[in-house]
Coordinates of C-alpha atoms in Angstrom, one line a residue:
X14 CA 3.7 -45.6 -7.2
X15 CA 6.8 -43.5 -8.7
X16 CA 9.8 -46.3 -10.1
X17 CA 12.9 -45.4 -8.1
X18 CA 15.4 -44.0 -10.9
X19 CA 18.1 -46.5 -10.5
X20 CA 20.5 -45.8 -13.2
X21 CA 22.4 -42.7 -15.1
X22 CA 23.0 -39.3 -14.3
X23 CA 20.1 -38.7 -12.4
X24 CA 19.7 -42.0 -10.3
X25 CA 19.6 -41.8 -6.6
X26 CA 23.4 -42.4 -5.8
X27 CA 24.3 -39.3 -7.9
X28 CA 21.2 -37.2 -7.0
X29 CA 20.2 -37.0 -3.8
X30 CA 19.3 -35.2 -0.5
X31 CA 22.3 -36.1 1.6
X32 CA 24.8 -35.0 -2.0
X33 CA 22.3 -31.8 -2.6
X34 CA 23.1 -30.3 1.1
X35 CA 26.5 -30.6 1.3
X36 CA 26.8 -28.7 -1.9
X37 CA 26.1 -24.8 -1.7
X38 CA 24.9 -24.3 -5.2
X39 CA 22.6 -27.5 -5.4
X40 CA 19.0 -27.3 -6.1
X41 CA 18.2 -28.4 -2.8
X42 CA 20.2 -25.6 -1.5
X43 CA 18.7 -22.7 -3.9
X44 CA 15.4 -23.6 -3.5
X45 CA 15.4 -23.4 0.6
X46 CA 17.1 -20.3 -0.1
X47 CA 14.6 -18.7 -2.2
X48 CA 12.0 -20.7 0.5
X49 CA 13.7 -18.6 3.4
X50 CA 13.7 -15.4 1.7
X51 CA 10.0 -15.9 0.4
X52 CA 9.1 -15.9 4.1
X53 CA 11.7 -13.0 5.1
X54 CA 9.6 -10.9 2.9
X55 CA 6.9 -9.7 4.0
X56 CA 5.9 -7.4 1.0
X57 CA 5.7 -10.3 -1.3
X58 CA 2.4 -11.3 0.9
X59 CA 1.2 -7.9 1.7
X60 CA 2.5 -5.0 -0.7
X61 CA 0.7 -4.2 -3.7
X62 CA 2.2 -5.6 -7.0
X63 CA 2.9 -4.2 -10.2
X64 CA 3.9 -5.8 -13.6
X65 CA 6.7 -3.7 -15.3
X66 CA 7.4 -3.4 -18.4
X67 CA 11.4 -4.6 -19.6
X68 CA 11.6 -4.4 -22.8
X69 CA 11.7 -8.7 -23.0
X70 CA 8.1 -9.9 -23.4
X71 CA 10.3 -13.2 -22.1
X72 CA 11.2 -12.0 -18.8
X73 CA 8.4 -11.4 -16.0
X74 CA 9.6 -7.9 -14.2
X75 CA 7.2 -7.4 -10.9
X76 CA 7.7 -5.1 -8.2
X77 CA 6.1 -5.0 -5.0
X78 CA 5.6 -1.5 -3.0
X79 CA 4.6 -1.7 0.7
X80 CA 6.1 0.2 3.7
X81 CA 8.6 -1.8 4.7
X82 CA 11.0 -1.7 1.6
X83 CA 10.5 -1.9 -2.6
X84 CA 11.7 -5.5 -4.5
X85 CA 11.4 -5.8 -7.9
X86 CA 11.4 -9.5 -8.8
X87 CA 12.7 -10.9 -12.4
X88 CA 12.3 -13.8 -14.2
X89 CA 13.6 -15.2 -17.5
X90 CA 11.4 -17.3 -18.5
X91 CA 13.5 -18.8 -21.7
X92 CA 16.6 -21.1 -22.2
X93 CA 18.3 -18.0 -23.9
X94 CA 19.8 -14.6 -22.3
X95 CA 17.6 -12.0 -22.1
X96 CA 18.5 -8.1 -22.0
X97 CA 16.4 -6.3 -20.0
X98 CA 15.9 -2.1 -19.6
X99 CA 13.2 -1.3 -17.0
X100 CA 12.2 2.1 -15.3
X101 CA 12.1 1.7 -11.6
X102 CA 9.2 3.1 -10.0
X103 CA 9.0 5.9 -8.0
X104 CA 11.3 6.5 -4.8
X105 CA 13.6 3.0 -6.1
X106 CA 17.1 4.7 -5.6
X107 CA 18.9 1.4 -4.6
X108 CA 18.4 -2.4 -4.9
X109 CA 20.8 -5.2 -4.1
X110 CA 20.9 -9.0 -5.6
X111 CA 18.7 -10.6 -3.0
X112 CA 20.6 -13.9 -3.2
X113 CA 24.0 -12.6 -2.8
X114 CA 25.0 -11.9 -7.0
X115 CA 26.8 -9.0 -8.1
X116 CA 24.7 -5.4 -7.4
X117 CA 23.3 -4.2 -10.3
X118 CA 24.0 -0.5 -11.4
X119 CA 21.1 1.9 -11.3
X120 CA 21.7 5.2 -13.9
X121 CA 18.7 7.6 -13.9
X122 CA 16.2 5.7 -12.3
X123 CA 16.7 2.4 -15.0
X124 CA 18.0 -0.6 -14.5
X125 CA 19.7 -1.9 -17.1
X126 CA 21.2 -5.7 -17.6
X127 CA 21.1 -9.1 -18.9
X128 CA 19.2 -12.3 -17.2
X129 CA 21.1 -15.9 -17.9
X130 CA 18.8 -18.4 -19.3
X131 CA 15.9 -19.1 -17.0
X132 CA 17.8 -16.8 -14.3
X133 CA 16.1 -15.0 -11.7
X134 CA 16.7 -11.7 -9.8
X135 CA 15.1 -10.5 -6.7
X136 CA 16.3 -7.4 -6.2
X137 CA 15.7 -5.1 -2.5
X138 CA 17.2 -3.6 0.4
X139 CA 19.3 -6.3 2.6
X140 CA 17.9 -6.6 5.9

């Protein structure tokens, strides 16, 4: 059996369920985000997936191509920033942050920016 973590920053009165979900930007909170949109997308269970190459051998680039709509996931996998320059594939004219973040800028079929340490991007077409 686990001790109960009684004490310090992260004992239970300061880290716990009931505190997680009333904040929006707990852990709690991202993770049944990323849990909701993980079941919202279908292509991530049935679309065929690609590594790309993006220019970081620290970041993970994948994108998954099905019928239903591209998204190209991203992954830094460091506690540093990492820039990354990746060509989409094919027929990728648009893509918007999956999780509500700021749209990143497509020029000439590349995609172009920089991934906060051990950020994520999943990056598609809102529904």
């Amino acid at each position: 059996m686990q001790p109960v973590i009684e004490d310090g920053p992260f004992g239970f009165k300061n880290v716990n369920v009931e505190g997680q979900a009333e904040q929006s930007d707990s852990l709690l909170n991202f993770v049944k985000e990323l849990a909701h949109l993980r079941r919202e997308r279908i292509e991530i269970g049935g679309g065929l997936c690609n590594v790309l190459a993006c220019g970081s051998e620290h970041v993970l680039a994948h994108h998954y191509k099905s019928e239903h709509a591209p998204l190209v996931l991203l992954h830094n996998l460091t506690d540093r920033p990492q820039r990354i320059d990746l060509s989409l594939p094919a027929g990728v004219k648009s893509l918007d942050d999956l999780f509500g973040g700021e749209t990143p800028s497509l020029n000439g079929g590349r995609l172009t920016m920089e991934l906060e340490p051990y950020g994520l991007r999943w990056l598609g077409r809102r529904r």
